[in-house]
mmCIF file of C-alpha atoms and ligand atoms in Angstrom:
data_model
loop_
_atom_site.group_PDB
_atom_site.id
_atom_site.type_symbol
_atom_site.label_atom_id
_atom_site.label_comp_id
_atom_site.label_asym_id
_atom_site.label_seq_id
_atom_site.Cartn_x
_atom_site.Cartn_y
_atom_site.Cartn_z
ATOM 1 C CA MET D 1 -24.973 80.993 -65.060
ATOM 2 C CA LYS D 2 -24.724 79.482 -61.708
ATOM 3 C CA LEU D 3 -21.522 77.944 -62.749
ATOM 4 C CA LEU D 4 -20.043 81.277 -63.876
ATOM 5 C CA TYR D 5 -21.192 82.894 -60.755
ATOM 6 C CA LEU D 6 -19.411 80.292 -58.539
ATOM 7 C CA PHE D 7 -16.277 80.678 -60.882
ATOM 8 C CA SER D 8 -16.082 84.421 -60.406
ATOM 9 C CA LEU D 9 -16.696 84.049 -56.701
ATOM 10 C CA THR D 10 -13.760 81.762 -56.395
ATOM 11 C CA LEU D 11 -11.748 84.139 -58.531
ATOM 12 C CA LEU D 12 -12.671 87.093 -56.224
ATOM 13 C CA SER D 13 -11.984 85.222 -52.928
ATOM 14 C CA GLY D 14 -8.627 84.057 -54.599
ATOM 15 C CA THR D 15 -7.710 87.622 -55.287
ATOM 16 C CA LEU D 16 -8.772 88.724 -51.732
ATOM 17 C CA ALA D 17 -6.708 86.015 -50.151
ATOM 18 C CA ALA D 18 -3.672 87.118 -52.253
ATOM 19 C CA GLN D 19 -4.348 90.653 -51.207
ATOM 20 C CA GLN D 20 -4.474 89.777 -47.502
ATOM 21 C CA ASN D 21 -1.044 87.983 -47.963
ATOM 22 C CA VAL D 22 0.922 90.624 -49.616
ATOM 23 C CA ASN D 23 3.203 91.170 -46.543
ATOM 24 C CA ASN D 24 3.762 87.439 -46.162
ATOM 25 C CA ILE D 25 5.098 85.845 -49.380
ATOM 26 C CA GLN D 26 5.891 82.274 -49.219
ATOM 27 C CA TYR D 27 9.015 80.925 -50.720
ATOM 28 C CA SER D 28 8.460 77.180 -49.644
ATOM 29 C CA LYS D 29 10.212 75.883 -52.756
ATOM 30 C CA MET D 30 13.386 76.895 -50.989
ATOM 31 C CA LEU D 31 12.930 73.968 -48.581
ATOM 32 C CA LYS D 32 14.378 70.655 -49.262
ATOM 33 C CA SER D 33 11.902 68.194 -50.729
ATOM 34 C CA PRO D 34 11.313 65.184 -48.380
ATOM 35 C CA ASP D 35 12.598 62.462 -50.712
ATOM 36 C CA ARG D 36 13.314 58.979 -49.570
ATOM 37 C CA LYS D 37 16.375 57.407 -51.273
ATOM 38 C CA GLU D 38 15.518 53.912 -52.118
ATOM 39 C CA ILE D 39 18.166 51.233 -51.503
ATOM 40 C CA ARG D 40 17.458 48.411 -54.000
ATOM 41 C CA ILE D 41 18.800 45.070 -52.686
ATOM 42 C CA PRO D 42 16.734 42.189 -53.861
ATOM 43 C CA ASP D 43 14.587 40.076 -51.496
ATOM 44 C CA ILE D 44 16.221 36.569 -51.369
ATOM 45 C CA MET D 45 15.441 32.936 -50.551
ATOM 46 C CA GLY D 46 11.699 33.797 -49.802
ATOM 47 C CA PHE D 47 12.801 36.508 -47.230
ATOM 48 C CA LYS D 48 12.328 40.276 -47.226
ATOM 49 C CA THR D 49 15.692 42.219 -47.286
ATOM 50 C CA LEU D 50 15.455 44.851 -44.400
ATOM 51 C CA LYS D 51 17.889 47.766 -44.222
ATOM 52 C CA CYS D 52 18.873 48.245 -40.596
ATOM 53 C CA ASP D 53 21.183 50.284 -38.306
ATOM 54 C CA PHE D 54 21.166 49.166 -34.927
ATOM 55 C CA HIS D 55 23.545 51.582 -33.351
ATOM 56 C CA MET D 56 23.208 55.236 -33.022
ATOM 57 C CA HIS D 57 23.168 58.007 -30.277
ATOM 58 C CA THR D 58 21.153 61.185 -29.333
ATOM 59 C CA VAL D 59 21.358 63.881 -26.668
ATOM 60 C CA PHE D 60 20.197 61.304 -24.186
ATOM 61 C CA SER D 61 23.857 60.123 -24.258
ATOM 62 C CA ASP D 62 26.702 61.525 -26.118
ATOM 63 C CA GLY D 63 24.983 62.319 -29.448
ATOM 64 C CA VAL D 64 24.133 65.722 -30.723
ATOM 65 C CA VAL D 65 20.546 65.154 -32.045
ATOM 66 C CA TRP D 66 17.025 64.878 -30.685
ATOM 67 C CA PRO D 67 15.808 61.178 -31.019
ATOM 68 C CA THR D 68 13.062 62.121 -33.787
ATOM 69 C CA VAL D 69 15.895 63.203 -35.959
ATOM 70 C CA ARG D 70 17.112 59.661 -36.065
ATOM 71 C CA VAL D 71 13.923 58.538 -37.504
ATOM 72 C CA GLU D 72 13.826 61.308 -40.204
ATOM 73 C CA GLU D 73 17.411 60.345 -41.297
ATOM 74 C CA ALA D 74 16.413 56.659 -41.501
ATOM 75 C CA TRP D 75 13.410 57.458 -43.527
ATOM 76 C CA GLU D 76 15.455 59.813 -45.958
ATOM 77 C CA GLU D 77 18.290 57.271 -46.295
ATOM 78 C CA GLY D 78 16.004 54.262 -47.227
ATOM 79 C CA LEU D 79 16.198 52.299 -43.981
ATOM 80 C CA ASP D 80 13.459 49.872 -42.632
ATOM 81 C CA ALA D 81 14.544 49.617 -39.018
ATOM 82 C CA ILE D 82 16.764 51.412 -36.483
ATOM 83 C CA ALA D 83 17.782 51.008 -32.866
ATOM 84 C CA ILE D 84 18.513 54.036 -30.686
ATOM 85 C CA THR D 85 21.355 52.829 -28.390
ATOM 86 C CA ASP D 86 22.112 55.632 -25.974
ATOM 87 C CA HIS D 87 24.905 54.688 -23.550
ATOM 88 C CA ILE D 88 23.519 53.625 -20.228
ATOM 89 C CA GLU D 89 26.708 54.633 -18.190
ATOM 90 C CA ASN D 90 27.741 57.748 -20.200
ATOM 91 C CA GLN D 91 25.353 60.622 -20.300
ATOM 92 C CA PRO D 92 27.432 63.841 -20.545
ATOM 93 C CA SER D 93 24.137 65.985 -21.237
ATOM 94 C CA LYS D 94 22.359 64.674 -18.328
ATOM 95 C CA LYS D 95 22.499 68.175 -16.462
ATOM 96 C CA TYR D 96 20.505 69.626 -19.300
ATOM 97 C CA VAL D 97 18.495 66.773 -20.622
ATOM 98 C CA SER D 98 16.565 64.795 -18.021
ATOM 99 C CA GLY D 99 14.707 61.537 -18.656
ATOM 100 C CA ASP D 100 15.523 57.963 -17.997
ATOM 101 C CA HIS D 101 17.111 55.164 -20.267
ATOM 102 C CA ASN D 102 13.850 54.803 -22.151
ATOM 103 C CA ALA D 103 13.431 58.488 -22.998
ATOM 104 C CA SER D 104 14.977 58.267 -26.498
ATOM 105 C CA TYR D 105 12.782 55.328 -27.539
ATOM 106 C CA GLU D 106 9.644 56.927 -26.153
ATOM 107 C CA ILE D 107 10.278 60.314 -27.863
ATOM 108 C CA ALA D 108 11.161 58.699 -31.271
ATOM 109 C CA LEU D 109 8.255 55.974 -31.259
ATOM 110 C CA GLU D 110 5.581 58.403 -32.610
ATOM 111 C CA ALA D 111 7.725 59.631 -35.483
ATOM 112 C CA ALA D 112 8.624 56.104 -36.293
ATOM 113 C CA LYS D 113 5.166 54.990 -36.565
ATOM 114 C CA GLU D 114 4.333 57.890 -38.798
ATOM 115 C CA LYS D 115 7.348 57.291 -41.228
ATOM 116 C CA ASN D 116 6.720 53.372 -41.089
ATOM 117 C CA ILE D 117 10.271 52.888 -39.625
ATOM 118 C CA LEU D 118 10.728 49.875 -37.272
ATOM 119 C CA LEU D 119 12.142 51.187 -34.015
ATOM 120 C CA VAL D 120 13.953 48.767 -31.839
ATOM 121 C CA HIS D 121 13.910 49.509 -28.111
ATOM 122 C CA ALA D 122 17.633 49.325 -27.041
ATOM 123 C CA GLY D 123 20.561 50.578 -24.992
ATOM 124 C CA GLU D 124 24.346 50.350 -25.083
ATOM 125 C CA ILE D 125 26.037 48.786 -22.054
ATOM 126 C CA THR D 126 29.259 50.829 -21.922
ATOM 127 C CA ARG D 127 32.092 49.142 -20.015
ATOM 128 C CA GLY D 128 35.819 48.831 -20.239
ATOM 129 C CA MET D 129 37.452 45.873 -22.043
ATOM 130 C CA PRO D 130 36.596 43.075 -21.402
ATOM 131 C CA PRO D 131 33.620 42.962 -22.182
ATOM 132 C CA GLY D 132 33.592 46.338 -23.898
ATOM 133 C CA HIS D 133 30.539 47.871 -25.320
ATOM 134 C CA LEU D 134 27.401 45.736 -25.938
ATOM 135 C CA ASN D 135 24.173 46.729 -27.407
ATOM 136 C CA ALA D 136 21.041 45.193 -26.067
ATOM 137 C CA LEU D 137 18.200 45.212 -28.552
ATOM 138 C CA PHE D 138 14.466 44.296 -28.418
ATOM 139 C CA LEU D 139 14.053 45.473 -24.664
ATOM 140 C CA GLU D 140 10.844 46.208 -22.978
ATOM 141 C CA ASP D 141 12.609 48.376 -20.498
ATOM 142 C CA THR D 142 16.228 49.695 -20.566
ATOM 143 C CA ASN D 143 16.384 50.953 -16.895
ATOM 144 C CA PRO D 144 16.940 47.430 -15.311
ATOM 145 C CA LEU D 145 20.398 47.432 -17.231
ATOM 146 C CA ASP D 146 21.768 50.372 -15.230
ATOM 147 C CA VAL D 147 23.571 48.058 -12.531
ATOM 148 C CA PRO D 148 27.283 48.145 -11.472
ATOM 149 C CA VAL D 149 28.311 44.794 -12.789
ATOM 150 C CA ALA D 150 28.382 44.228 -16.447
ATOM 151 C CA LEU D 151 27.359 40.579 -16.310
ATOM 152 C CA ASP D 152 24.184 41.724 -14.296
ATOM 153 C CA ALA D 153 23.299 44.172 -16.887
ATOM 154 C CA LEU D 154 23.707 41.420 -19.660
ATOM 155 C CA MET D 155 21.501 39.115 -17.656
ATOM 156 C CA ALA D 156 18.819 41.829 -17.135
ATOM 157 C CA ALA D 157 18.797 42.324 -20.898
ATOM 158 C CA LYS D 158 18.557 38.479 -21.591
ATOM 159 C CA LYS D 159 15.595 38.260 -19.024
ATOM 160 C CA GLN D 160 13.746 40.476 -21.450
ATOM 161 C CA GLY D 161 14.832 38.343 -24.507
ATOM 162 C CA ALA D 162 17.247 40.780 -25.857
ATOM 163 C CA PHE D 163 19.419 40.110 -28.826
ATOM 164 C CA ILE D 164 22.909 41.237 -27.653
ATOM 165 C CA ILE D 165 25.727 42.692 -30.031
ATOM 166 C CA TRP D 166 29.349 43.185 -29.075
ATOM 167 C CA ASN D 167 30.097 46.540 -30.503
ATOM 168 C CA HIS D 168 33.330 47.702 -32.313
ATOM 169 C CA PRO D 169 35.567 44.868 -31.016
ATOM 170 C CA GLY D 170 38.701 46.257 -32.757
ATOM 171 C CA TRP D 171 38.268 49.910 -31.554
ATOM 172 C CA LYS D 172 41.742 51.100 -30.812
ATOM 173 C CA ALA D 173 40.618 52.724 -27.628
ATOM 174 C CA GLN D 174 39.896 49.308 -26.136
ATOM 175 C CA GLN D 175 42.051 47.030 -28.241
ATOM 176 C CA PRO D 176 45.007 49.244 -29.318
ATOM 177 C CA ASP D 177 47.107 46.712 -31.309
ATOM 178 C CA THR D 178 44.835 43.935 -32.211
ATOM 179 C CA CYS D 179 41.095 42.509 -32.188
ATOM 180 C CA LEU D 180 41.005 39.682 -29.657
ATOM 181 C CA TRP D 181 38.247 37.339 -28.748
ATOM 182 C CA MET D 182 39.017 37.178 -25.037
ATOM 183 C CA PRO D 183 37.983 34.402 -22.540
ATOM 184 C CA MET D 184 35.274 36.635 -21.132
ATOM 185 C CA HIS D 185 33.796 37.029 -24.660
ATOM 186 C CA GLN D 186 33.785 33.191 -24.937
ATOM 187 C CA GLU D 187 32.096 32.935 -21.536
ATOM 188 C CA LEU D 188 29.312 35.372 -22.564
ATOM 189 C CA PHE D 189 28.885 33.738 -25.775
ATOM 190 C CA GLU D 190 28.397 30.328 -24.105
ATOM 191 C CA LYS D 191 25.893 31.952 -21.819
ATOM 192 C CA GLY D 192 23.927 33.167 -24.827
ATOM 193 C CA LEU D 193 25.037 36.786 -23.977
ATOM 194 C CA ILE D 194 26.773 37.543 -27.209
ATOM 195 C CA ASN D 195 24.535 36.910 -30.284
ATOM 196 C CA GLY D 196 26.075 39.077 -32.874
ATOM 197 C CA VAL D 197 29.303 41.152 -33.384
ATOM 198 C CA GLU D 198 29.942 44.327 -35.248
ATOM 199 C CA VAL D 199 32.248 43.535 -38.278
ATOM 200 C CA PHE D 200 31.944 46.960 -39.112
ATOM 201 C CA ASN D 201 31.483 50.253 -37.008
ATOM 202 C CA GLU D 202 31.435 53.806 -38.163
ATOM 203 C CA VAL D 203 34.251 53.635 -40.713
ATOM 204 C CA GLU D 204 36.168 50.618 -39.229
ATOM 205 C CA TYR D 205 36.089 47.123 -40.815
ATOM 206 C CA TYR D 206 37.377 44.196 -38.683
ATOM 207 C CA PRO D 207 37.951 41.381 -41.215
ATOM 208 C CA ILE D 208 38.796 38.799 -38.426
ATOM 209 C CA VAL D 209 35.439 39.233 -36.792
ATOM 210 C CA LEU D 210 33.738 37.977 -39.998
ATOM 211 C CA ASP D 211 35.312 34.543 -39.384
ATOM 212 C CA TRP D 212 34.373 34.732 -35.685
ATOM 213 C CA CYS D 213 30.703 35.273 -36.513
ATOM 214 C CA LEU D 214 30.505 32.654 -39.345
ATOM 215 C CA ASN D 215 32.423 29.988 -37.263
ATOM 216 C CA ARG D 216 30.509 30.528 -34.069
ATOM 217 C CA LYS D 217 27.124 31.068 -35.838
ATOM 218 C CA MET D 218 26.746 34.621 -34.536
ATOM 219 C CA ALA D 219 24.905 37.383 -36.677
ATOM 220 C CA VAL D 220 27.220 39.499 -38.865
ATOM 221 C CA ILE D 221 26.345 43.109 -37.745
ATOM 222 C CA CYS D 222 27.237 46.428 -39.329
ATOM 223 C CA ASN D 223 26.395 49.808 -37.845
ATOM 224 C CA SER D 224 27.001 53.535 -38.017
ATOM 225 C CA ASP D 225 27.265 54.243 -34.359
ATOM 226 C CA ILE D 226 26.404 57.756 -35.466
ATOM 227 C CA HIS D 227 26.758 60.606 -32.932
ATOM 228 C CA ASP D 228 26.332 63.448 -35.363
ATOM 229 C CA ILE D 229 23.923 64.352 -38.168
ATOM 230 C CA THR D 230 24.367 61.388 -40.662
ATOM 231 C CA ALA D 231 24.437 63.906 -43.662
ATOM 232 C CA MET D 232 27.320 65.799 -41.748
ATOM 233 C CA ALA D 233 29.296 62.495 -41.149
ATOM 234 C CA TYR D 234 28.807 60.444 -44.445
ATOM 235 C CA ASP D 235 28.788 61.358 -47.953
ATOM 236 C CA LEU D 236 25.350 60.505 -48.682
ATOM 237 C CA GLU D 237 25.325 61.778 -52.242
ATOM 238 C CA LYS D 238 27.877 59.191 -53.502
ATOM 239 C CA GLY D 239 27.567 56.622 -50.695
ATOM 240 C CA HIS D 240 25.540 55.320 -47.881
ATOM 241 C CA ARG D 241 25.865 54.726 -44.206
ATOM 242 C CA PRO D 242 26.977 51.262 -43.038
ATOM 243 C CA MET D 243 24.120 49.152 -42.300
ATOM 244 C CA THR D 244 23.019 45.493 -41.635
ATOM 245 C CA LEU D 245 20.747 43.571 -44.088
ATOM 246 C CA VAL D 246 18.343 41.308 -42.291
ATOM 247 C CA PHE D 247 16.396 38.640 -44.171
ATOM 248 C CA ALA D 248 13.189 38.540 -42.380
ATOM 249 C CA LYS D 249 9.981 36.714 -43.044
ATOM 250 C CA ASP D 250 8.113 40.006 -43.265
ATOM 251 C CA ARG D 251 8.622 43.665 -42.215
ATOM 252 C CA SER D 252 7.813 43.437 -38.574
ATOM 253 C CA LEU D 253 9.861 43.643 -35.348
ATOM 254 C CA ALA D 254 8.916 40.070 -34.528
ATOM 255 C CA SER D 255 10.291 38.904 -37.847
ATOM 256 C CA LEU D 256 13.291 41.077 -37.572
ATOM 257 C CA LYS D 257 14.179 39.628 -34.140
ATOM 258 C CA GLU D 258 13.535 36.030 -35.423
ATOM 259 C CA ALA D 259 15.894 36.613 -38.383
ATOM 260 C CA MET D 260 18.703 37.945 -36.387
ATOM 261 C CA PHE D 261 18.523 35.080 -33.824
ATOM 262 C CA ALA D 262 18.721 32.864 -36.890
ATOM 263 C CA ASN D 263 21.873 34.803 -38.237
ATOM 264 C CA ARG D 264 20.129 35.776 -41.455
ATOM 265 C CA THR D 265 22.334 39.053 -41.823
ATOM 266 C CA VAL D 266 24.856 40.535 -44.027
ATOM 267 C CA ALA D 267 27.132 43.639 -43.565
ATOM 268 C CA TYR D 268 26.750 46.473 -46.064
ATOM 269 C CA PHE D 269 29.357 49.226 -46.085
ATOM 270 C CA ASP D 270 31.141 51.308 -48.659
ATOM 271 C CA ASN D 271 29.348 49.420 -51.653
ATOM 272 C CA LYS D 272 30.681 46.150 -50.119
ATOM 273 C CA LEU D 273 28.907 43.229 -48.637
ATOM 274 C CA ALA D 274 30.234 40.646 -45.946
ATOM 275 C CA GLY D 275 28.637 37.741 -44.734
ATOM 276 C CA ASN D 276 27.488 34.095 -45.213
ATOM 277 C CA GLY D 277 28.290 33.157 -48.995
ATOM 278 C CA GLU D 278 24.853 31.751 -49.532
ATOM 279 C CA PHE D 279 23.097 35.165 -49.000
ATOM 280 C CA LEU D 280 25.791 36.953 -51.038
ATOM 281 C CA ALA D 281 25.444 34.504 -54.043
ATOM 282 C CA ALA D 282 21.601 34.835 -53.805
ATOM 283 C CA ILE D 283 22.062 38.749 -53.871
ATOM 284 C CA ILE D 284 24.194 38.916 -56.775
ATOM 285 C CA LYS D 285 22.282 36.257 -58.634
ATOM 286 C CA ALA D 286 18.960 38.177 -58.140
ATOM 287 C CA SER D 287 20.663 41.426 -59.226
ATOM 288 C CA VAL D 288 22.800 40.713 -62.084
ATOM 289 C CA LYS D 289 21.306 39.409 -65.435
ATOM 290 C CA ILE D 290 22.757 38.836 -68.832
ATOM 291 C CA VAL D 291 20.231 40.922 -70.833
ATOM 292 C CA SER D 292 21.160 40.032 -74.313
ATOM 293 C CA VAL D 293 24.031 38.644 -76.414
ATOM 294 C CA GLY D 294 25.255 40.523 -79.506
ATOM 295 C CA SER D 295 26.953 39.395 -82.573
ATOM 296 C CA GLU D 296 30.298 37.614 -82.341
ATOM 297 C CA GLY D 297 33.314 40.101 -82.113
ATOM 298 C CA ASP D 298 36.641 38.524 -83.047
ATOM 299 C CA GLY D 299 35.304 34.939 -83.254
ATOM 300 C CA LYS D 300 36.296 34.288 -79.587
ATOM 301 C CA THR D 301 34.353 37.079 -77.711
ATOM 302 C CA LYS D 302 30.825 38.241 -78.009
ATOM 303 C CA SER D 303 29.235 41.482 -76.741
ATOM 304 C CA TYR D 304 27.069 40.843 -73.739
ATOM 305 C CA GLU D 305 24.644 43.338 -72.234
ATOM 306 C CA ILE D 306 24.703 42.848 -68.478
ATOM 307 C CA GLY D 307 22.136 44.482 -66.321
ATOM 308 C CA ASN D 308 22.275 45.134 -62.456
ATOM 309 C CA SER D 309 18.916 46.013 -60.812
ATOM 310 C CA SER D 310 20.518 46.669 -57.354
ATOM 311 C CA THR D 311 22.055 49.600 -55.655
ATOM 312 C CA VAL D 312 25.232 47.541 -54.841
ATOM 313 C CA PRO D 313 27.711 47.676 -57.803
ATOM 314 C CA PHE D 314 29.805 44.639 -58.559
ATOM 315 C CA ASP D 315 33.552 44.212 -59.078
ATOM 316 C CA LEU D 316 34.376 40.949 -60.790
ATOM 317 C CA ILE D 317 37.499 39.400 -61.983
ATOM 318 C CA THR D 318 37.543 36.407 -64.514
ATOM 319 C CA LYS D 319 39.589 33.285 -64.248
ATOM 320 C CA GLU D 320 41.944 34.934 -66.540
ATOM 321 C CA GLY D 321 42.338 38.041 -64.427
ATOM 322 C CA ALA D 322 40.272 40.494 -66.432
ATOM 323 C CA LYS D 323 38.399 43.041 -64.474
ATOM 324 C CA ILE D 324 34.668 43.607 -64.950
ATOM 325 C CA PHE D 325 32.821 46.366 -63.323
ATOM 326 C CA ILE D 326 29.105 46.326 -63.182
ATOM 327 C CA PRO D 327 27.619 49.570 -61.806
ATOM 328 C CA SER D 328 24.595 49.961 -59.724
ATOM 329 C CA ASN D 329 20.958 50.251 -61.313
ATOM 330 C CA ALA D 330 22.618 50.192 -64.835
ATOM 331 C CA SER D 331 23.529 48.087 -67.634
ATOM 332 C CA VAL D 332 26.864 47.740 -69.423
ATOM 333 C CA ILE D 333 27.958 46.110 -72.771
ATOM 334 C CA LEU D 334 31.179 44.022 -72.518
ATOM 335 C CA GLN D 335 33.211 42.008 -74.971
ATOM 336 C CA LEU D 336 33.536 38.680 -73.203
ATOM 337 C CA LYS D 337 34.093 35.021 -73.824
ATOM 338 C CA PRO D 338 31.150 32.557 -72.739
ATOM 339 C CA ASP D 339 33.729 30.970 -70.382
ATOM 340 C CA ASP D 340 34.355 34.333 -68.605
ATOM 341 C CA PHE D 341 31.035 33.839 -66.676
ATOM 342 C CA LYS D 342 32.334 30.820 -64.843
ATOM 343 C CA ASP D 343 34.013 31.121 -61.475
ATOM 344 C CA LEU D 344 34.219 34.971 -61.350
ATOM 345 C CA THR D 345 35.730 36.338 -58.268
ATOM 346 C CA VAL D 346 33.548 39.113 -56.621
ATOM 347 C CA THR D 347 36.088 41.307 -54.980
ATOM 348 C CA ASN D 348 33.509 43.498 -53.260
ATOM 349 C CA LEU D 349 31.744 40.575 -51.694
ATOM 350 C CA PHE D 350 33.440 39.085 -48.562
ATOM 351 C CA ILE D 351 32.617 35.469 -47.416
ATOM 352 C CA GLY D 352 35.260 35.303 -44.735
ATOM 353 C CA THR D 353 38.460 36.886 -43.509
ATOM 354 C CA GLY D 354 40.250 37.635 -46.785
ATOM 355 C CA ARG D 355 38.043 35.461 -48.937
ATOM 356 C CA ASN D 356 35.737 36.648 -51.724
ATOM 357 C CA LEU D 357 32.750 35.149 -53.202
ATOM 358 C CA LYS D 358 33.043 33.213 -56.349
ATOM 359 C CA VAL D 359 30.003 32.967 -58.646
ATOM 360 C CA THR D 360 29.056 31.660 -62.156
ATOM 361 C CA LEU D 361 26.538 34.012 -63.831
ATOM 362 C CA LYS D 362 23.823 32.967 -66.156
HETATM 363 ZN ZN1 LIG F 401 30.349 52.025 -27.992
HETATM 364 ZN ZN1 LIG F 402 27.823 53.618 -29.411
#
């Protein structure tokens, strides 16, 4: 009896509530559901694979978004870490947006904590060539980098233990016909003031830079340098923004920094990977598995079911020149000879300038 009374009371109050709201009917189903797209790239060699973008702008330099939007985008696109790198020397909206060089970091920090995105405190030192543009990451305070001489800015960053990236080295506005490692870059590198270089920026790949990084033991970096809203700039339905994969001991800023100084990074752009062959081989081996072997076909070939658990698809060529495509997050059945699994060339994995990874799958 008591239960029934409670039930009818609830029903009554429910009806009343509905009656009170007849002039405010909610259509919240029209809103976009807050989904996070998961990027599946396996953890390798005992490290956690972190998906990162270390180059982006907000209204605090020449970008068009408020800093918290960068965090929202990163969460929706499946990233683990971002660095907001507003230009130190170029702030066209300064008349309308006040705040010092730490403002974008400070504004985004609360949102980053809420969304569990690692936010790297950073800034972009923006100079003519040489040295060009350089991102200083893992800063305590970006303001001391606002000094007239580029070298002083880099030294101020180094004093804070920064990881420094040379950005878009082959950008046409600064290197119109070529992509040169200039004497000043050598000097900065020897002083420990260049720790990584972007092999990819926005939509530009600089193949020669991959060899620069691998030969000099610098981190391979791949960033968006996004100024607009990412969904307006990139086709996120079919693809992904460019990002740097970092193989870190755990998912923390300290481990991220340690891994970057140890050059445990790979570039990920347009469904391609570029970097140290050891990392690329570990990724494809952890992703691709021969699930089952079917009956013999014509006596020479068998049908193989091959599965790929990662978001990265793989384009392979056998020794005899046959093309094999293994799509992302899927399995395919292919007629192959047992020998075809040896010395496969992976055409979307780059281990040097003009060189592809070779792999034997088991
Ligand atoms: Zn730049
Ligand atoms: Zn930039």
